[in-house]
């Protein structure tokens, strides 16, 4: 609080009744104690990541994360997975951010030896939340081994969102900060989104390579030979996620829509999609949301949407090999 505000508050206290003064004092204390959520997350990253937070600072991701991860922060049994654990410092930051003692933080690292891992400075209790698994996000075998390490070999994604098995297992937050190769992003999403708990959120970081329309390299991988803005290919993950906008509108606006973006099961489970600079957020429906949306009555005017524009759109998707499950890279 600035000095001028303190002067005004002090004057108000002197001129107030006892009850008014108590209320004003409580208000002042709340202002003093308040910490902006984005600034708090920024501080957590700064303490745990040091120079490695430069990319996050440049992209200003803390604003989006503070807004969209807030509902998960106080869940005692929250489980987060980050693809691209690197030297572990981002995992340590998440262990501090998700402060409840029952939180579990999983990370998948690739090509990083134990000797290169940073020391966890988030405190013993938070550091104990962190688990690291080695694997390649472009390998279905490795991704399934990752899930098995977290929830046991017997765990399979329950067939329905209302299944009580979700209380025992599944991720609440998945962050893909891995290779940033669009084909890997799509493949990993197809494998792991089904493992997201109802109401969970899936985040993709650093989507710049989807816009590369000339061949280049991302961490040693070749990208951009079929990518670029507006091209719905496996070299452009952003275009694939854009198409989910039509999927989430299906229940109310387009009930006869018969295109598939990832798979029928994945598409039907998507509740919301958001795009922030460099980030994509995809939320999974809760059982209540799924039941409610399934009960929307058919609207007569939606039949007028099934015309030449739809057929043209289908051809556009097919031309980019956009329909169906994401192909393994």
mmCIF file of C-alpha atoms in Angstrom:
data_model
loop_
_atom_site.group_PDB
_atom_site.id
_atom_site.type_symbol
_atom_site.label_atom_id
_atom_site.label_comp_id
_atom_site.label_asym_id
_atom_site.label_seq_id
_atom_site.Cartn_x
_atom_site.Cartn_y
_atom_site.Cartn_z
ATOM 1 C CA UNK A 1 0.000 0.000 0.000
ATOM 2 C CA UNK A 2 1.346 3.436 -0.893
ATOM 3 C CA UNK A 3 2.037 6.103 1.719
ATOM 4 C CA UNK A 4 -0.929 8.190 0.569
ATOM 5 C CA UNK A 5 -3.302 5.273 1.067
ATOM 6 C CA UNK A 6 -1.909 4.675 4.548
ATOM 7 C CA UNK A 7 -2.457 8.339 5.445
ATOM 8 C CA UNK A 8 -6.057 8.177 4.229
ATOM 9 C CA UNK A 9 -6.645 4.938 6.128
ATOM 10 C CA UNK A 10 -5.121 6.392 9.296
ATOM 11 C CA UNK A 11 -7.348 9.461 9.070
ATOM 12 C CA UNK A 12 -10.368 7.225 8.523
ATOM 13 C CA UNK A 13 -9.565 5.194 11.621
ATOM 14 C CA UNK A 14 -9.365 8.323 13.791
ATOM 15 C CA UNK A 15 -12.679 9.614 12.482
ATOM 16 C CA UNK A 16 -14.567 6.330 12.736
ATOM 17 C CA UNK A 17 -16.595 4.647 15.405
ATOM 18 C CA UNK A 18 -15.132 1.595 17.129
ATOM 19 C CA UNK A 19 -16.945 -0.897 14.863
ATOM 20 C CA UNK A 20 -16.111 1.058 11.740
ATOM 21 C CA UNK A 21 -12.476 1.267 12.788
ATOM 22 C CA UNK A 22 -12.342 -2.507 13.314
ATOM 23 C CA UNK A 23 -13.766 -3.153 9.883
ATOM 24 C CA UNK A 24 -11.391 -0.704 8.261
ATOM 25 C CA UNK A 25 -8.420 -2.191 10.106
ATOM 26 C CA UNK A 26 -9.370 -5.684 8.905
ATOM 27 C CA UNK A 27 -9.616 -4.349 5.359
ATOM 28 C CA UNK A 28 -6.165 -2.745 5.603
ATOM 29 C CA UNK A 29 -4.651 -5.958 6.964
ATOM 30 C CA UNK A 30 -6.161 -7.921 4.059
ATOM 31 C CA UNK A 31 -4.658 -5.475 1.574
ATOM 32 C CA UNK A 32 -1.249 -5.729 3.201
ATOM 33 C CA UNK A 33 -1.426 -9.547 3.241
ATOM 34 C CA UNK A 34 -2.669 -9.868 -0.347
ATOM 35 C CA UNK A 35 -0.242 -11.249 -2.897
ATOM 36 C CA UNK A 36 -1.090 -11.146 -6.572
ATOM 37 C CA UNK A 37 -1.326 -14.813 -7.716
ATOM 38 C CA UNK A 38 0.777 -14.210 -10.813
ATOM 39 C CA UNK A 39 3.449 -12.436 -8.813
ATOM 40 C CA UNK A 40 3.444 -15.266 -6.283
ATOM 41 C CA UNK A 41 3.990 -17.871 -9.019
ATOM 42 C CA UNK A 42 6.710 -15.695 -10.532
ATOM 43 C CA UNK A 43 8.454 -15.660 -7.161
ATOM 44 C CA UNK A 44 8.189 -19.437 -6.857
ATOM 45 C CA UNK A 45 9.744 -19.882 -10.288
ATOM 46 C CA UNK A 46 12.482 -17.408 -9.435
ATOM 47 C CA UNK A 47 13.388 -19.203 -6.206
ATOM 48 C CA UNK A 48 13.449 -22.653 -7.765
ATOM 49 C CA UNK A 49 14.542 -22.113 -11.351
ATOM 50 C CA UNK A 50 16.997 -19.226 -11.321
ATOM 51 C CA UNK A 51 18.387 -18.591 -14.796
ATOM 52 C CA UNK A 52 16.271 -21.398 -16.238
ATOM 53 C CA UNK A 53 13.149 -19.276 -15.779
ATOM 54 C CA UNK A 54 14.281 -16.834 -18.474
ATOM 55 C CA UNK A 55 12.067 -18.479 -21.089
ATOM 56 C CA UNK A 56 9.037 -18.347 -18.802
ATOM 57 C CA UNK A 57 9.846 -14.714 -18.008
ATOM 58 C CA UNK A 58 10.039 -13.844 -21.701
ATOM 59 C CA UNK A 59 6.736 -15.562 -22.436
ATOM 60 C CA UNK A 60 4.941 -14.250 -19.320
ATOM 61 C CA UNK A 61 3.356 -17.662 -18.702
ATOM 62 C CA UNK A 62 2.844 -16.922 -15.007
ATOM 63 C CA UNK A 63 -0.225 -14.808 -15.770
ATOM 64 C CA UNK A 64 -2.024 -17.646 -17.559
ATOM 65 C CA UNK A 65 -0.923 -20.351 -15.153
ATOM 66 C CA UNK A 66 -1.929 -18.343 -12.078
ATOM 67 C CA UNK A 67 -5.409 -17.887 -13.541
ATOM 68 C CA UNK A 68 -6.061 -21.367 -14.895
ATOM 69 C CA UNK A 69 -4.335 -23.552 -12.291
ATOM 70 C CA UNK A 70 -5.803 -21.765 -9.266
ATOM 71 C CA UNK A 71 -8.775 -24.180 -8.918
ATOM 72 C CA UNK A 72 -6.388 -27.146 -8.601
ATOM 73 C CA UNK A 73 -3.968 -25.577 -6.162
ATOM 74 C CA UNK A 74 -5.823 -26.368 -2.960
ATOM 75 C CA UNK A 75 -6.801 -29.933 -3.846
ATOM 76 C CA UNK A 76 -5.079 -32.212 -1.358
ATOM 77 C CA UNK A 77 -4.625 -35.124 -3.764
ATOM 78 C CA UNK A 78 -3.758 -33.173 -6.915
ATOM 79 C CA UNK A 79 -1.475 -35.011 -9.337
ATOM 80 C CA UNK A 80 0.549 -33.051 -11.885
ATOM 81 C CA UNK A 81 2.615 -34.445 -14.741
ATOM 82 C CA UNK A 82 5.134 -32.407 -16.689
ATOM 83 C CA UNK A 83 6.603 -33.784 -19.894
ATOM 84 C CA UNK A 84 10.062 -32.303 -20.287
ATOM 85 C CA UNK A 85 11.372 -32.385 -16.726
ATOM 86 C CA UNK A 86 14.882 -31.460 -17.902
ATOM 87 C CA UNK A 87 17.029 -30.850 -14.789
ATOM 88 C CA UNK A 88 14.029 -30.915 -12.434
ATOM 89 C CA UNK A 89 13.818 -27.295 -11.336
ATOM 90 C CA UNK A 90 10.363 -26.693 -12.823
ATOM 91 C CA UNK A 91 9.080 -29.757 -10.955
ATOM 92 C CA UNK A 92 10.464 -28.352 -7.711
ATOM 93 C CA UNK A 93 8.652 -25.095 -8.433
ATOM 94 C CA UNK A 94 5.371 -26.937 -8.989
ATOM 95 C CA UNK A 95 5.898 -28.850 -5.729
ATOM 96 C CA UNK A 96 5.970 -25.506 -3.915
ATOM 97 C CA UNK A 97 3.070 -24.040 -5.882
ATOM 98 C CA UNK A 98 0.777 -27.018 -5.189
ATOM 99 C CA UNK A 99 1.326 -26.633 -1.481
ATOM 100 C CA UNK A 100 -1.090 -29.220 -0.092
ATOM 101 C CA UNK A 101 0.818 -32.146 1.482
ATOM 102 C CA UNK A 102 -1.078 -34.742 -0.582
ATOM 103 C CA UNK A 103 0.031 -33.288 -3.930
ATOM 104 C CA UNK A 104 2.134 -35.457 -6.242
ATOM 105 C CA UNK A 105 4.401 -34.044 -8.958
ATOM 106 C CA UNK A 106 5.546 -36.336 -11.780
ATOM 107 C CA UNK A 107 8.068 -35.428 -14.447
ATOM 108 C CA UNK A 108 9.215 -37.214 -17.585
ATOM 109 C CA UNK A 109 12.795 -36.487 -18.580
ATOM 110 C CA UNK A 110 14.626 -37.484 -21.724
ATOM 111 C CA UNK A 111 18.384 -37.634 -22.165
ATOM 112 C CA UNK A 112 19.233 -36.045 -18.814
ATOM 113 C CA UNK A 113 21.463 -37.966 -16.423
ATOM 114 C CA UNK A 114 21.135 -37.919 -12.636
ATOM 115 C CA UNK A 115 24.396 -35.994 -12.400
ATOM 116 C CA UNK A 116 22.830 -33.068 -14.272
ATOM 117 C CA UNK A 117 19.772 -32.799 -12.039
ATOM 118 C CA UNK A 118 19.470 -29.640 -9.964
ATOM 119 C CA UNK A 119 19.179 -29.800 -6.212
ATOM 120 C CA UNK A 120 15.656 -29.300 -4.903
ATOM 121 C CA UNK A 121 15.442 -26.199 -2.726
ATOM 122 C CA UNK A 122 11.672 -26.174 -2.198
ATOM 123 C CA UNK A 123 11.881 -27.668 1.291
ATOM 124 C CA UNK A 124 11.961 -31.312 2.354
ATOM 125 C CA UNK A 125 8.184 -31.769 2.387
ATOM 126 C CA UNK A 126 7.762 -30.323 -1.107
ATOM 127 C CA UNK A 127 10.782 -32.118 -2.556
ATOM 128 C CA UNK A 128 9.303 -35.425 -1.374
ATOM 129 C CA UNK A 129 6.319 -34.852 -3.689
ATOM 130 C CA UNK A 130 8.511 -35.051 -6.810
ATOM 131 C CA UNK A 131 8.940 -38.228 -8.888
ATOM 132 C CA UNK A 132 10.932 -38.435 -12.116
ATOM 133 C CA UNK A 133 10.576 -41.047 -14.851
ATOM 134 C CA UNK A 134 12.826 -41.445 -17.874
ATOM 135 C CA UNK A 135 11.234 -41.801 -21.302
ATOM 136 C CA UNK A 136 10.617 -40.511 -24.810
ATOM 137 C CA UNK A 137 7.325 -38.717 -25.399
ATOM 138 C CA UNK A 138 7.199 -39.954 -28.986
ATOM 139 C CA UNK A 139 7.091 -43.566 -27.743
ATOM 140 C CA UNK A 140 3.736 -45.066 -26.795
ATOM 141 C CA UNK A 141 5.570 -47.710 -24.799
ATOM 142 C CA UNK A 142 7.406 -45.091 -22.740
ATOM 143 C CA UNK A 143 4.286 -43.021 -22.126
ATOM 144 C CA UNK A 144 2.370 -46.072 -20.945
ATOM 145 C CA UNK A 145 5.255 -47.046 -18.682
ATOM 146 C CA UNK A 146 5.104 -43.532 -17.220
ATOM 147 C CA UNK A 147 1.402 -43.935 -16.412
ATOM 148 C CA UNK A 148 2.058 -47.374 -14.912
ATOM 149 C CA UNK A 149 4.798 -45.938 -12.681
ATOM 150 C CA UNK A 150 2.328 -43.388 -11.318
ATOM 151 C CA UNK A 151 -0.809 -45.497 -10.932
ATOM 152 C CA UNK A 152 0.211 -49.147 -11.265
ATOM 153 C CA UNK A 153 0.389 -51.595 -14.153
ATOM 154 C CA UNK A 154 -3.298 -52.439 -13.874
ATOM 155 C CA UNK A 155 -4.569 -48.896 -14.333
ATOM 156 C CA UNK A 156 -6.521 -48.218 -17.499
ATOM 157 C CA UNK A 157 -8.487 -45.049 -18.151
ATOM 158 C CA UNK A 158 -12.061 -45.739 -16.962
ATOM 159 C CA UNK A 159 -14.609 -45.931 -19.761
ATOM 160 C CA UNK A 160 -16.869 -43.269 -18.256
ATOM 161 C CA UNK A 161 -16.245 -39.942 -16.530
ATOM 162 C CA UNK A 162 -18.536 -40.977 -13.662
ATOM 163 C CA UNK A 163 -16.445 -44.037 -12.781
ATOM 164 C CA UNK A 164 -15.291 -44.017 -9.142
ATOM 165 C CA UNK A 165 -11.862 -45.303 -10.217
ATOM 166 C CA UNK A 166 -10.974 -41.700 -11.104
ATOM 167 C CA UNK A 167 -10.849 -40.932 -7.379
ATOM 168 C CA UNK A 168 -7.863 -43.262 -7.038
ATOM 169 C CA UNK A 169 -5.874 -42.501 -10.166
ATOM 170 C CA UNK A 170 -5.434 -40.093 -13.049
ATOM 171 C CA UNK A 171 -3.741 -36.731 -13.538
ATOM 172 C CA UNK A 172 -5.359 -33.411 -12.644
ATOM 173 C CA UNK A 173 -2.853 -31.319 -14.604
ATOM 174 C CA UNK A 174 -0.657 -32.375 -17.519
ATOM 175 C CA UNK A 175 1.896 -29.959 -18.963
ATOM 176 C CA UNK A 176 3.702 -30.749 -22.206
ATOM 177 C CA UNK A 177 6.961 -28.805 -22.114
ATOM 178 C CA UNK A 178 8.879 -31.515 -23.944
ATOM 179 C CA UNK A 179 10.398 -31.521 -27.415
ATOM 180 C CA UNK A 180 7.948 -28.880 -28.778
ATOM 181 C CA UNK A 181 7.795 -30.883 -32.013
ATOM 182 C CA UNK A 182 4.176 -30.612 -33.263
ATOM 183 C CA UNK A 183 3.943 -34.302 -34.165
ATOM 184 C CA UNK A 184 5.181 -35.250 -30.686
ATOM 185 C CA UNK A 185 2.694 -32.836 -29.095
ATOM 186 C CA UNK A 186 -0.231 -34.400 -30.958
ATOM 187 C CA UNK A 187 0.908 -37.942 -30.269
ATOM 188 C CA UNK A 188 1.458 -37.281 -26.555
ATOM 189 C CA UNK A 189 -1.937 -35.592 -26.230
ATOM 190 C CA UNK A 190 -3.643 -38.570 -27.860
ATOM 191 C CA UNK A 191 -1.943 -40.948 -25.428
ATOM 192 C CA UNK A 192 -2.260 -38.940 -22.214
ATOM 193 C CA UNK A 193 -5.462 -36.888 -22.421
ATOM 194 C CA UNK A 194 -7.473 -40.070 -21.698
ATOM 195 C CA UNK A 195 -5.462 -40.363 -18.441
ATOM 196 C CA UNK A 196 -6.618 -36.905 -17.305
ATOM 197 C CA UNK A 197 -9.173 -36.937 -14.519
ATOM 198 C CA UNK A 198 -12.630 -35.472 -15.188
ATOM 199 C CA UNK A 199 -12.348 -31.711 -14.803
ATOM 200 C CA UNK A 200 -8.586 -31.795 -15.322
ATOM 201 C CA UNK A 201 -6.587 -29.527 -17.618
ATOM 202 C CA UNK A 202 -3.982 -30.349 -20.267
ATOM 203 C CA UNK A 203 -1.472 -27.620 -21.162
ATOM 204 C CA UNK A 204 0.865 -27.369 -24.155
ATOM 205 C CA UNK A 205 3.763 -24.918 -23.883
ATOM 206 C CA UNK A 206 5.841 -23.218 -26.571
ATOM 207 C CA UNK A 207 3.849 -23.725 -29.761
ATOM 208 C CA UNK A 208 6.006 -21.604 -32.066
ATOM 209 C CA UNK A 209 7.147 -24.537 -34.208
ATOM 210 C CA UNK A 210 3.569 -25.108 -35.405
ATOM 211 C CA UNK A 211 3.975 -21.877 -37.368
ATOM 212 C CA UNK A 212 7.275 -22.853 -39.021
ATOM 213 C CA UNK A 213 6.639 -23.071 -42.781
ATOM 214 C CA UNK A 214 10.263 -23.659 -43.711
ATOM 215 C CA UNK A 215 12.352 -26.640 -42.598
ATOM 216 C CA UNK A 216 14.189 -26.056 -39.326
ATOM 217 C CA UNK A 217 15.162 -28.033 -36.254
ATOM 218 C CA UNK A 218 13.780 -28.228 -32.716
ATOM 219 C CA UNK A 219 16.129 -29.936 -30.263
ATOM 220 C CA UNK A 220 17.590 -32.000 -33.091
ATOM 221 C CA UNK A 221 14.239 -32.898 -34.672
ATOM 222 C CA UNK A 222 13.303 -31.700 -38.142
ATOM 223 C CA UNK A 223 10.144 -29.577 -38.221
ATOM 224 C CA UNK A 224 8.429 -27.115 -40.526
ATOM 225 C CA UNK A 225 8.518 -29.013 -43.816
ATOM 226 C CA UNK A 226 4.693 -29.272 -43.830
ATOM 227 C CA UNK A 227 3.776 -26.741 -41.158
ATOM 228 C CA UNK A 228 2.823 -23.090 -41.165
ATOM 229 C CA UNK A 229 -0.222 -21.056 -40.240
ATOM 230 C CA UNK A 230 -3.506 -22.471 -41.505
ATOM 231 C CA UNK A 231 -2.057 -25.843 -42.519
ATOM 232 C CA UNK A 232 -3.854 -28.708 -40.723
ATOM 233 C CA UNK A 233 -1.005 -31.234 -40.777
ATOM 234 C CA UNK A 234 0.861 -33.204 -38.142
ATOM 235 C CA UNK A 235 3.484 -30.437 -38.373
ATOM 236 C CA UNK A 236 0.995 -27.941 -36.933
ATOM 237 C CA UNK A 237 -0.409 -28.815 -33.516
ATOM 238 C CA UNK A 238 -2.084 -25.431 -33.102
ATOM 239 C CA UNK A 239 -4.357 -26.028 -36.111
ATOM 240 C CA UNK A 240 -5.439 -29.356 -34.628
ATOM 241 C CA UNK A 241 -6.384 -27.710 -31.349
ATOM 242 C CA UNK A 242 -8.161 -24.876 -33.187
ATOM 243 C CA UNK A 243 -10.446 -27.501 -34.702
ATOM 244 C CA UNK A 244 -11.634 -28.448 -31.217
ATOM 245 C CA UNK A 245 -13.556 -25.147 -31.177
ATOM 246 C CA UNK A 246 -16.084 -26.757 -33.513
ATOM 247 C CA UNK A 247 -16.143 -29.895 -31.381
ATOM 248 C CA UNK A 248 -17.005 -28.063 -28.139
ATOM 249 C CA UNK A 249 -19.802 -26.236 -29.967
ATOM 250 C CA UNK A 250 -21.287 -29.466 -31.249
ATOM 251 C CA UNK A 251 -23.881 -30.135 -28.547
ATOM 252 C CA UNK A 252 -25.664 -26.803 -28.969
ATOM 253 C CA UNK A 253 -24.801 -25.605 -32.446
ATOM 254 C CA UNK A 254 -24.024 -28.619 -34.601
ATOM 255 C CA UNK A 255 -25.308 -31.905 -33.208
ATOM 256 C CA UNK A 256 -24.953 -33.682 -36.562
ATOM 257 C CA UNK A 257 -21.263 -32.797 -36.876
ATOM 258 C CA UNK A 258 -19.539 -36.039 -37.787
ATOM 259 C CA UNK A 259 -15.861 -35.089 -38.001
ATOM 260 C CA UNK A 260 -13.220 -36.537 -35.693
ATOM 261 C CA UNK A 261 -10.204 -34.493 -34.615
ATOM 262 C CA UNK A 262 -8.314 -36.795 -32.226
ATOM 263 C CA UNK A 263 -10.646 -39.717 -31.548
ATOM 264 C CA UNK A 264 -14.351 -39.925 -30.883
ATOM 265 C CA UNK A 265 -13.723 -40.589 -27.186
ATOM 266 C CA UNK A 266 -11.247 -37.715 -26.779
ATOM 267 C CA UNK A 267 -13.376 -35.264 -28.752
ATOM 268 C CA UNK A 268 -16.479 -36.073 -26.710
ATOM 269 C CA UNK A 269 -14.554 -35.546 -23.462
ATOM 270 C CA UNK A 270 -13.261 -32.037 -24.280
ATOM 271 C CA UNK A 271 -15.135 -29.303 -22.419
ATOM 272 C CA UNK A 272 -13.162 -26.140 -23.157
ATOM 273 C CA UNK A 273 -10.140 -24.907 -25.108
ATOM 274 C CA UNK A 274 -8.205 -21.688 -24.485
ATOM 275 C CA UNK A 275 -5.317 -20.100 -26.369
ATOM 276 C CA UNK A 276 -2.839 -17.821 -24.627
ATOM 277 C CA UNK A 277 0.374 -16.527 -26.165
ATOM 278 C CA UNK A 278 2.507 -19.647 -26.580
ATOM 279 C CA UNK A 279 0.094 -21.847 -24.608
ATOM 280 C CA UNK A 280 -2.906 -24.067 -25.290
ATOM 281 C CA UNK A 281 -5.205 -25.181 -22.437
ATOM 282 C CA UNK A 282 -7.645 -28.074 -22.935
ATOM 283 C CA UNK A 283 -10.084 -28.992 -20.157
ATOM 284 C CA UNK A 284 -11.768 -32.355 -19.763
ATOM 285 C CA UNK A 285 -15.453 -32.518 -18.932
ATOM 286 C CA UNK A 286 -16.697 -33.558 -15.529
ATOM 287 C CA UNK A 287 -19.368 -36.235 -15.401
ATOM 288 C CA UNK A 288 -21.956 -33.543 -14.592
ATOM 289 C CA UNK A 289 -20.894 -31.408 -17.552
ATOM 290 C CA UNK A 290 -21.027 -34.360 -19.893
ATOM 291 C CA UNK A 291 -24.503 -35.356 -18.729
ATOM 292 C CA UNK A 292 -25.797 -31.804 -18.919
ATOM 293 C CA UNK A 293 -24.501 -31.148 -22.423
ATOM 294 C CA UNK A 294 -25.775 -34.491 -23.665
ATOM 295 C CA UNK A 295 -29.259 -33.412 -22.597
ATOM 296 C CA UNK A 296 -29.392 -30.283 -24.760
ATOM 297 C CA UNK A 297 -32.475 -30.622 -27.001
ATOM 298 C CA UNK A 298 -31.967 -30.747 -30.739
ATOM 299 C CA UNK A 299 -32.469 -27.330 -32.301
ATOM 300 C CA UNK A 300 -34.287 -27.206 -35.631
ATOM 301 C CA UNK A 301 -32.039 -24.602 -37.179
ATOM 302 C CA UNK A 302 -28.877 -26.742 -36.697
ATOM 303 C CA UNK A 303 -29.920 -28.836 -39.708
ATOM 304 C CA UNK A 304 -29.078 -25.829 -41.876
ATOM 305 C CA UNK A 305 -25.389 -26.207 -40.904
ATOM 306 C CA UNK A 306 -25.052 -29.538 -42.699
ATOM 307 C CA UNK A 307 -24.389 -28.181 -46.168
ATOM 308 C CA UNK A 308 -21.636 -27.348 -48.652
ATOM 309 C CA UNK A 309 -19.477 -25.527 -46.111
ATOM 310 C CA UNK A 310 -19.235 -28.675 -43.996
ATOM 311 C CA UNK A 311 -18.265 -30.791 -46.985
ATOM 312 C CA UNK A 312 -15.613 -28.253 -47.943
ATOM 313 C CA UNK A 313 -14.279 -28.268 -44.381
ATOM 314 C CA UNK A 314 -14.069 -32.057 -44.352
ATOM 315 C CA UNK A 315 -12.042 -32.011 -47.551
ATOM 316 C CA UNK A 316 -9.752 -29.405 -45.994
ATOM 317 C CA UNK A 317 -9.178 -31.602 -42.959
ATOM 318 C CA UNK A 318 -8.616 -34.709 -45.045
ATOM 319 C CA UNK A 319 -6.129 -32.904 -47.258
ATOM 320 C CA UNK A 320 -4.011 -32.157 -44.194
ATOM 321 C CA UNK A 321 -4.434 -35.664 -42.752
ATOM 322 C CA UNK A 322 -6.212 -33.882 -39.944
ATOM 323 C CA UNK A 323 -9.066 -36.301 -39.264
ATOM 324 C CA UNK A 324 -8.603 -39.240 -36.931
ATOM 325 C CA UNK A 325 -6.031 -40.031 -34.297
ATOM 326 C CA UNK A 326 -2.702 -38.226 -34.283
ATOM 327 C CA UNK A 327 -0.131 -40.309 -36.074
ATOM 328 C CA UNK A 328 2.981 -41.356 -34.191
ATOM 329 C CA UNK A 329 6.024 -39.366 -35.295
#
